[in-house]
Amino acid sequence: MKKKTIILGIETSCDETAAALIEENSGQIPTILSSIVSSQVNVHKKFGGVVPELAARSHIEKIDLIVKKAIDESGKKIEDIDAIAATAGPGLIVCLSVGLNFGKAFASSLIKPFMAVNHLEGHALSPKLTTKLEYPYLLLLISGGHSQFLSVQGLGKYKRLGTTIDDAVGEAFDKTAKLLGIEFPGGPYLEKYAEKGNPERFILPKPILNKGGCNLSFAGLKTAVLRVSKEIKNKKDKYDLAASFQKTIEIILNKKTEIAFKEYKKINKNKNNIFVVAGGVASNKKIRKVLTDLCFKENFKPIFPPLDLCSDNAAMIAMVGLEKFKIKNFDNFDHPAKPRWPLDKNAIFLKGAGVKL
Ligand code: KG4
Ligand code: ZN
């Protein structure tokens, strides 16, 4: 019997050191043989955010152990690995360099192909680890560093329909959580606070809701939360602000997704309407519910990766590696780490103060 392809994925773009082995399955959904994620939350907690130097040091301390654990838990041997895929960007350069260089050195020593992977493409293809998914599809990528609508035409083929012009959704969640005194990273806890509060208590702004197509903006919302947070006196106030913030995000994402559906249909006429939501914020249960309801209304098929594949992991990096491996799209050992690496290289850079829509 022909040996099935096995890919080792490595991820160190931010504050998670991760390694995973996946096995191809004759064109069906691949099998995740192992997926190890070592979070650095405790390293960064007291600083209220990721400290790049400490993150890089922590990756260096752990990368070999995490890769070994992933191989051990997979039940396979080092010789069974057919190729190595490592995240090369976007992310913190000092962090990216650790996994990227480890991956190159490992591939070189095993004399196996090496593939440099775009972290965002990892999120984009993450549902393929659990669902049969054909191109094209509409992707909403919502994470700590990115918020974008993309038409995914194929491997490496993306058309950006909309993006944030300032903060990412995850960033807005984390900053709001910080103002409420919730420990870093606050996003998941903020969701829990919100469940106990009154979403109608505070009226918060919804920047560019009715202009700028499906582009997004969260900076004004953050400023408003800062203002309101100064009036917070007790736990109930905190729950109410969390609930009002969560509700505001739901309204923004609902409206912008509606616009994105229209734009997607214009460029993908007569195709299956599939809507994938990926990235850390896609684990938010209420956001999943609101966007699922919208899909049913608008005749789109919703696909959300399971929670452990929404946040950063290396199985999604191995998934991109597997697709690249199938078409022999290998990279050289001089492939650089890329702190900025947009999926749609033709899309104009919109982020930053003073952007006019
Ligand atoms: O994709 P991810 O793990 O890392 C990046 O590539 O950025 O996303 C992390 C982000 C953080 O901002 C985190 O607070 C947010 O996702 N997040 C959530 C939830 N779980 C994670 N935000 C809202 N609700 C959640 N349940
Ligand atoms: Zn990510």
Short mmCIF file of C-alpha atoms and ligand atoms in Angstrom, two decimals:
data_model
loop_
_atom_site.label_atom_id
_atom_site.label_comp_id
_atom_site.label_asym_id
_atom_site.label_seq_id
_atom_site.Cartn_x
_atom_site.Cartn_y
_atom_site.Cartn_z
CA MET A 1 0.00 0.00 0.00
CA LYS A 2 1.28 3.46 -0.90
CA LYS A 3 2.49 5.41 2.13
CA LYS A 4 0.26 8.36 2.97
CA THR A 5 1.92 11.78 3.07
CA ILE A 6 2.75 13.07 6.55
CA ILE A 7 3.49 16.75 7.15
CA LEU A 8 5.05 18.33 10.22
CA GLY A 9 3.74 21.86 10.85
CA ILE A 10 5.50 24.42 13.07
CA GLU A 11 3.99 27.69 14.33
CA THR A 12 5.74 30.44 16.34
CA SER A 13 4.39 33.70 14.86
CA CYS A 14 3.19 35.20 18.15
CA ASP A 15 2.78 33.77 21.65
CA GLU A 16 2.01 30.11 21.00
CA THR A 17 4.72 27.53 20.37
CA ALA A 18 3.01 24.83 18.33
CA ALA A 19 3.81 21.69 16.35
CA ALA A 20 1.53 19.15 14.68
CA LEU A 21 1.63 16.13 12.41
CA ILE A 22 -1.14 15.54 9.89
CA GLU A 23 -1.61 12.67 7.46
CA GLU A 24 -3.26 12.88 4.06
CA ASN A 25 -6.26 10.67 3.47
CA SER A 26 -6.58 9.88 -0.26
CA GLY A 27 -8.18 13.25 -1.05
CA GLN A 28 -10.51 13.06 1.96
CA ILE A 29 -10.22 15.10 5.17
CA PRO A 30 -6.66 14.66 6.51
CA THR A 31 -6.08 13.11 9.94
CA ILE A 32 -4.57 15.20 12.72
CA LEU A 33 -2.09 12.73 14.25
CA SER A 34 -1.00 15.17 16.95
CA SER A 35 -1.37 18.87 17.68
CA ILE A 36 0.61 20.43 20.54
CA VAL A 37 0.06 24.07 21.50
CA SER A 38 2.10 25.59 24.30
CA SER A 39 0.67 28.95 25.30
CA GLN A 40 2.84 31.70 26.80
CA VAL A 41 -0.08 33.42 28.55
CA ASN A 42 1.66 33.20 31.92
CA VAL A 43 4.82 34.84 30.53
CA HIS A 44 2.96 37.89 29.22
CA LYS A 45 0.11 38.21 31.73
CA LYS A 46 1.81 40.67 34.04
CA PHE A 47 2.62 42.98 31.11
CA GLY A 48 -0.97 43.02 29.79
CA GLY A 49 0.17 42.08 26.27
CA VAL A 50 2.73 40.09 24.28
CA VAL A 51 6.36 41.20 24.88
CA PRO A 52 8.21 40.20 21.67
CA GLU A 53 11.63 39.54 23.28
CA LEU A 54 10.13 37.33 25.99
CA ALA A 55 7.97 35.53 23.43
CA ALA A 56 11.00 34.77 21.24
CA ARG A 57 13.00 33.53 24.23
CA SER A 58 10.16 31.26 25.27
CA HIS A 59 9.87 29.83 21.71
CA ILE A 60 13.63 29.11 21.71
CA GLU A 61 13.38 27.33 25.06
CA LYS A 62 10.48 25.13 23.96
CA ILE A 63 10.53 24.55 20.20
CA ASP A 64 12.58 21.32 20.23
CA LEU A 65 10.51 19.84 23.08
CA ILE A 66 7.22 20.73 21.43
CA VAL A 67 8.26 19.24 18.08
CA LYS A 68 9.46 16.08 19.85
CA LYS A 69 6.17 15.84 21.75
CA ALA A 70 4.20 16.21 18.50
CA ILE A 71 6.21 13.40 16.87
CA ASP A 72 5.93 11.15 19.96
CA GLU A 73 2.17 11.67 20.30
CA SER A 74 1.57 11.04 16.59
CA GLY A 75 2.73 7.45 16.94
CA LYS A 76 5.01 7.98 13.91
CA LYS A 77 8.77 8.08 13.60
CA ILE A 78 10.89 10.98 12.39
CA GLU A 79 11.60 9.04 9.17
CA ASP A 80 7.84 8.92 8.41
CA ILE A 81 7.69 12.70 7.97
CA ASP A 82 7.57 13.62 4.25
CA ALA A 83 7.94 17.39 4.50
CA ILE A 84 8.14 20.26 6.96
CA ALA A 85 5.97 23.38 6.91
CA ALA A 86 6.74 26.38 9.13
CA THR A 87 5.04 29.76 9.53
CA ALA A 88 7.13 32.46 7.82
CA GLY A 89 4.78 35.41 8.42
CA PRO A 90 3.01 37.63 9.17
CA GLY A 91 3.89 38.10 12.84
CA LEU A 92 6.64 39.23 15.17
CA ILE A 93 9.95 38.79 13.35
CA VAL A 94 11.87 37.61 16.42
CA CYS A 95 9.21 34.96 17.01
CA LEU A 96 8.78 33.89 13.38
CA SER A 97 12.54 33.40 13.03
CA VAL A 98 12.56 30.70 15.74
CA GLY A 99 10.07 28.30 14.13
CA LEU A 100 11.14 29.14 10.59
CA ASN A 101 14.82 28.46 11.24
CA PHE A 102 14.02 25.34 13.25
CA GLY A 103 11.85 24.06 10.39
CA LYS A 104 14.55 24.77 7.79
CA ALA A 105 17.25 23.07 9.89
CA PHE A 106 15.01 20.05 10.53
CA ALA A 107 14.11 19.71 6.84
CA SER A 108 17.76 20.08 5.87
CA SER A 109 18.92 17.40 8.32
CA LEU A 110 16.18 14.96 7.20
CA ILE A 111 16.75 15.86 3.52
CA LYS A 112 13.02 16.55 3.12
CA PRO A 113 11.18 19.37 1.31
CA PHE A 114 10.56 22.60 3.22
CA MET A 115 7.53 24.88 2.86
CA ALA A 116 7.18 28.43 4.20
CA VAL A 117 3.56 29.06 5.21
CA ASN A 118 1.53 32.25 5.54
CA HIS A 119 -0.09 32.15 9.01
CA LEU A 120 -3.26 33.78 7.62
CA GLU A 121 -3.51 31.07 4.97
CA GLY A 122 -3.31 28.60 7.86
CA HIS A 123 -6.43 30.17 9.39
CA ALA A 124 -8.07 30.31 5.93
CA LEU A 125 -7.58 26.57 5.36
CA SER A 126 -8.15 25.47 8.98
CA PRO A 127 -11.72 24.21 8.30
CA LYS A 128 -10.27 21.72 5.81
CA LEU A 129 -8.97 19.74 8.80
CA THR A 130 -12.52 18.79 9.78
CA THR A 131 -14.77 19.53 6.78
CA LYS A 132 -14.73 18.74 3.08
CA LEU A 133 -14.40 22.19 1.59
CA GLU A 134 -14.05 23.15 -2.09
CA TYR A 135 -12.90 26.50 -3.48
CA PRO A 136 -14.13 29.20 -3.84
CA TYR A 137 -15.49 30.38 -0.52
CA LEU A 138 -15.95 33.62 1.36
CA LEU A 139 -13.72 33.94 4.42
CA LEU A 140 -14.10 36.21 7.42
CA LEU A 141 -10.79 36.10 9.24
CA ILE A 142 -11.10 37.56 12.74
CA SER A 143 -8.08 37.27 15.00
CA GLY A 144 -5.91 39.32 17.35
CA GLY A 145 -4.03 40.99 14.49
CA HIS A 146 -6.39 40.76 11.50
CA SER A 147 -9.98 41.37 10.47
CA GLN A 148 -10.66 40.78 6.79
CA PHE A 149 -13.21 39.51 4.30
CA LEU A 150 -11.52 37.53 1.52
CA SER A 151 -12.76 35.62 -1.48
CA VAL A 152 -10.67 32.43 -1.37
CA GLN A 153 -10.27 31.30 -4.98
CA GLY A 154 -7.66 28.58 -4.39
CA LEU A 155 -4.38 27.87 -2.65
CA GLY A 156 -2.47 31.17 -2.63
CA LYS A 157 -5.30 32.91 -4.54
CA TYR A 158 -7.12 35.53 -2.49
CA LYS A 159 -9.14 38.62 -3.28
CA ARG A 160 -9.63 40.94 -0.34
CA LEU A 161 -13.13 42.41 -0.20
CA GLY A 162 -12.74 44.33 3.04
CA THR A 163 -10.36 44.86 5.94
CA THR A 164 -10.09 46.83 9.16
CA ILE A 165 -8.74 50.32 8.71
CA ASP A 166 -7.44 50.44 12.29
CA ASP A 167 -7.72 47.80 15.04
CA ALA A 168 -8.47 44.10 14.66
CA VAL A 169 -11.62 42.69 16.33
CA GLY A 170 -9.55 40.54 18.71
CA GLU A 171 -7.53 43.61 19.67
CA ALA A 172 -10.77 45.47 20.46
CA PHE A 173 -11.90 42.53 22.64
CA ASP A 174 -8.54 42.42 24.46
CA LYS A 175 -8.40 46.19 25.03
CA THR A 176 -11.98 46.34 26.30
CA ALA A 177 -11.23 43.43 28.61
CA LYS A 178 -8.16 45.23 29.95
CA LEU A 179 -10.26 48.32 30.73
CA LEU A 180 -12.63 46.08 32.68
CA GLY A 181 -9.71 44.72 34.66
CA ILE A 182 -9.86 41.29 33.01
CA GLU A 183 -6.53 39.46 32.70
CA PHE A 184 -4.76 39.19 29.33
CA PRO A 185 -5.82 37.78 26.88
CA GLY A 186 -9.26 39.04 27.70
CA GLY A 187 -11.33 38.09 24.64
CA PRO A 188 -12.61 34.71 25.87
CA TYR A 189 -13.32 36.07 29.41
CA LEU A 190 -15.07 39.14 28.05
CA GLU A 191 -17.51 36.82 26.32
CA LYS A 192 -18.31 35.22 29.69
CA TYR A 193 -18.80 38.63 31.38
CA ALA A 194 -21.11 39.63 28.53
CA GLU A 195 -23.40 36.65 29.20
CA LYS A 196 -24.24 38.14 32.62
CA GLY A 197 -24.89 41.73 31.52
CA ASN A 198 -27.52 43.92 29.89
CA PRO A 199 -26.53 44.54 26.24
CA GLU A 200 -28.87 47.54 25.96
CA ARG A 201 -27.38 49.49 28.88
CA PHE A 202 -24.65 51.42 27.00
CA ILE A 203 -25.05 52.74 23.46
CA LEU A 204 -21.64 52.40 21.79
CA PRO A 205 -20.60 53.70 18.35
CA LYS A 206 -20.47 51.48 15.28
CA PRO A 207 -17.81 53.17 13.13
CA ILE A 208 -18.29 53.19 9.32
CA LEU A 209 -21.33 50.89 9.65
CA ASN A 210 -23.07 52.46 6.67
CA LYS A 211 -20.08 53.38 4.52
CA GLY A 212 -16.83 51.90 3.25
CA GLY A 213 -18.39 48.69 1.88
CA CYS A 214 -17.36 45.73 4.03
CA ASN A 215 -14.32 47.49 5.49
CA LEU A 216 -14.26 47.56 9.27
CA SER A 217 -13.20 50.01 11.99
CA PHE A 218 -12.99 49.53 15.75
CA ALA A 219 -10.83 52.43 16.99
CA GLY A 220 -13.81 54.73 17.75
CA LEU A 221 -15.52 51.93 19.63
CA LYS A 222 -12.42 51.42 21.75
CA THR A 223 -12.31 55.13 22.64
CA ALA A 224 -15.99 55.07 23.61
CA VAL A 225 -15.41 52.02 25.84
CA LEU A 226 -12.53 53.89 27.51
CA ARG A 227 -14.85 56.82 28.25
CA VAL A 228 -17.65 54.65 29.62
CA SER A 229 -15.22 52.50 31.66
CA LYS A 230 -14.40 55.57 33.78
CA GLU A 231 -17.98 55.51 35.12
CA ILE A 232 -17.84 51.84 36.07
CA LYS A 233 -18.44 51.35 39.81
CA ASN A 234 -19.37 47.72 40.39
CA LYS A 235 -19.51 44.23 38.91
CA LYS A 236 -22.94 44.81 37.36
CA ASP A 237 -21.62 47.86 35.46
CA LYS A 238 -18.74 45.71 34.18
CA TYR A 239 -21.07 42.96 32.98
CA ASP A 240 -23.32 45.53 31.29
CA LEU A 241 -20.39 47.19 29.47
CA ALA A 242 -19.08 43.80 28.36
CA ALA A 243 -22.55 42.84 27.09
CA SER A 244 -23.01 46.18 25.30
CA PHE A 245 -19.57 45.80 23.66
CA GLN A 246 -20.26 42.19 22.59
CA LYS A 247 -23.64 43.22 21.15
CA THR A 248 -22.06 46.14 19.24
CA ILE A 249 -19.47 43.79 17.67
CA GLU A 250 -22.27 41.40 16.68
CA ILE A 251 -24.21 44.21 14.97
CA ILE A 252 -21.08 45.41 13.11
CA LEU A 253 -20.06 41.92 11.93
CA ASN A 254 -23.64 41.06 10.95
CA LYS A 255 -24.05 44.18 8.82
CA LYS A 256 -20.59 44.00 7.23
CA THR A 257 -21.02 40.29 6.46
CA GLU A 258 -24.31 41.08 4.71
CA ILE A 259 -22.42 43.56 2.51
CA ALA A 260 -19.57 41.06 1.95
CA PHE A 261 -22.11 38.42 0.81
CA LYS A 262 -23.32 40.80 -1.92
CA GLU A 263 -19.76 41.62 -3.05
CA TYR A 264 -18.77 37.95 -3.02
CA LYS A 265 -21.78 36.97 -5.15
CA LYS A 266 -20.80 39.58 -7.76
CA ILE A 267 -17.41 37.91 -8.36
CA ASN A 268 -18.46 34.29 -7.84
CA LYS A 269 -21.67 34.06 -9.87
CA ASN A 270 -23.46 30.68 -9.88
CA LYS A 271 -21.02 29.14 -7.40
CA ASN A 272 -21.84 27.47 -4.10
CA ASN A 273 -22.17 30.16 -1.46
CA ILE A 274 -19.92 29.02 1.37
CA PHE A 275 -18.99 31.25 4.30
CA VAL A 276 -16.05 30.32 6.51
CA VAL A 277 -15.30 32.19 9.74
CA ALA A 278 -11.81 31.56 11.14
CA GLY A 279 -9.30 33.00 13.61
CA GLY A 280 -9.36 33.30 17.42
CA VAL A 281 -12.49 35.50 17.58
CA ALA A 282 -14.41 32.84 15.61
CA SER A 283 -14.55 30.89 18.88
CA ASN A 284 -16.98 33.49 20.26
CA LYS A 285 -20.27 31.57 20.60
CA LYS A 286 -22.59 34.55 20.13
CA ILE A 287 -20.72 35.69 17.01
CA ARG A 288 -21.01 32.13 15.65
CA LYS A 289 -24.76 32.16 16.32
CA VAL A 290 -25.41 35.59 14.78
CA LEU A 291 -23.43 34.78 11.62
CA THR A 292 -24.99 31.31 11.32
CA ASP A 293 -28.49 32.87 11.48
CA LEU A 294 -27.48 35.39 8.79
CA CYS A 295 -26.21 32.55 6.57
CA PHE A 296 -29.57 30.78 6.76
CA LYS A 297 -31.32 34.01 5.84
CA GLU A 298 -28.99 34.77 2.94
CA ASN A 299 -28.58 31.23 1.63
CA PHE A 300 -24.92 30.74 2.53
CA LYS A 301 -23.52 27.55 4.06
CA PRO A 302 -21.74 28.50 7.31
CA ILE A 303 -18.52 26.72 8.28
CA PHE A 304 -16.70 27.32 11.56
CA PRO A 305 -13.59 25.35 12.54
CA PRO A 306 -13.85 23.62 15.95
CA LEU A 307 -12.74 25.88 18.82
CA ASP A 308 -9.22 24.43 19.17
CA LEU A 309 -8.57 25.08 15.48
CA CYS A 310 -9.85 28.69 15.61
CA SER A 311 -6.99 29.91 17.81
CA ASP A 312 -3.35 29.59 16.75
CA ASN A 313 -2.18 26.02 16.15
CA ALA A 314 0.26 24.14 13.94
CA ALA A 315 -2.22 21.68 12.38
CA MET A 316 -3.50 24.51 10.18
CA ILE A 317 0.10 25.27 9.13
CA ALA A 318 0.59 21.60 8.24
CA MET A 319 -2.71 21.75 6.28
CA VAL A 320 -1.34 24.50 4.03
CA GLY A 321 1.91 22.50 3.85
CA LEU A 322 -0.02 19.44 2.64
CA GLU A 323 -1.74 21.44 -0.13
CA LYS A 324 1.60 22.93 -1.19
CA PHE A 325 3.26 19.49 -1.05
CA LYS A 326 0.65 17.99 -3.40
CA ILE A 327 1.64 20.48 -6.12
CA LYS A 328 5.36 20.36 -5.20
CA ASN A 329 5.29 24.03 -4.24
CA PHE A 330 8.43 23.88 -2.09
CA ASP A 331 10.50 26.77 -0.75
CA ASN A 332 14.22 27.36 -0.53
CA PHE A 333 16.10 27.63 2.72
CA ASP A 334 16.70 31.34 2.08
CA HIS A 335 12.95 32.09 2.38
CA PRO A 336 12.78 35.15 4.68
CA ALA A 337 10.58 35.73 7.71
CA LYS A 338 7.96 38.28 6.64
CA PRO A 339 6.46 40.44 9.42
CA ARG A 340 3.95 41.76 6.87
CA TRP A 341 2.59 39.26 4.33
CA PRO A 342 -0.90 40.07 3.00
CA LEU A 343 -2.87 37.21 1.43
CA ASP A 344 -4.02 39.47 -1.41
CA LYS A 345 -0.84 41.20 -2.54
CA ASN A 346 -2.80 43.44 -4.93
CA ALA A 347 -4.99 44.92 -2.19
CA ILE A 348 -4.05 48.43 -1.17
CA PHE A 349 -2.75 49.04 2.36
CA LEU A 350 -5.70 50.58 4.22
CA LYS A 351 -4.61 50.42 7.84
CA GLY A 352 -3.63 53.58 9.65
CA ALA A 353 -4.75 56.92 10.95
CA GLY A 354 -6.29 59.33 8.49
CA VAL A 355 -7.52 56.69 6.05
CA LYS A 356 -10.48 58.08 4.16
CA LEU A 357 -13.08 55.73 2.80
O1 KG4 B 1 -6.10 33.65 15.91
P1 KG4 B 1 -5.58 33.96 17.26
O2 KG4 B 1 -5.41 32.82 18.24
O3 KG4 B 1 -4.21 34.69 17.19
C1 KG4 B 1 -3.90 35.62 16.20
O4 KG4 B 1 -3.48 35.18 15.10
O5 KG4 B 1 -4.11 36.81 16.49
O6 KG4 B 1 -6.57 35.06 17.87
C2 KG4 B 1 -6.39 35.56 19.17
C3 KG4 B 1 -7.45 36.61 19.43
C4 KG4 B 1 -7.22 37.36 20.74
O7 KG4 B 1 -7.42 38.73 20.51
C5 KG4 B 1 -8.32 36.75 21.64
O8 KG4 B 1 -8.71 37.63 22.68
C6 KG4 B 1 -9.41 36.53 20.65
O9 KG4 B 1 -8.75 36.00 19.51
N1 KG4 B 1 -10.41 35.58 21.16
C7 KG4 B 1 -11.70 35.88 21.39
C8 KG4 B 1 -12.31 34.72 21.90
N2 KG4 B 1 -11.37 33.73 21.95
C9 KG4 B 1 -10.20 34.28 21.48
N3 KG4 B 1 -12.39 37.02 21.22
C10 KG4 B 1 -13.71 37.02 21.54
N4 KG4 B 1 -14.35 35.95 22.05
C11 KG4 B 1 -13.72 34.78 22.23
N5 KG4 B 1 -14.35 33.73 22.72
ZN ZN B 2 -3.62 33.55 14.25
#
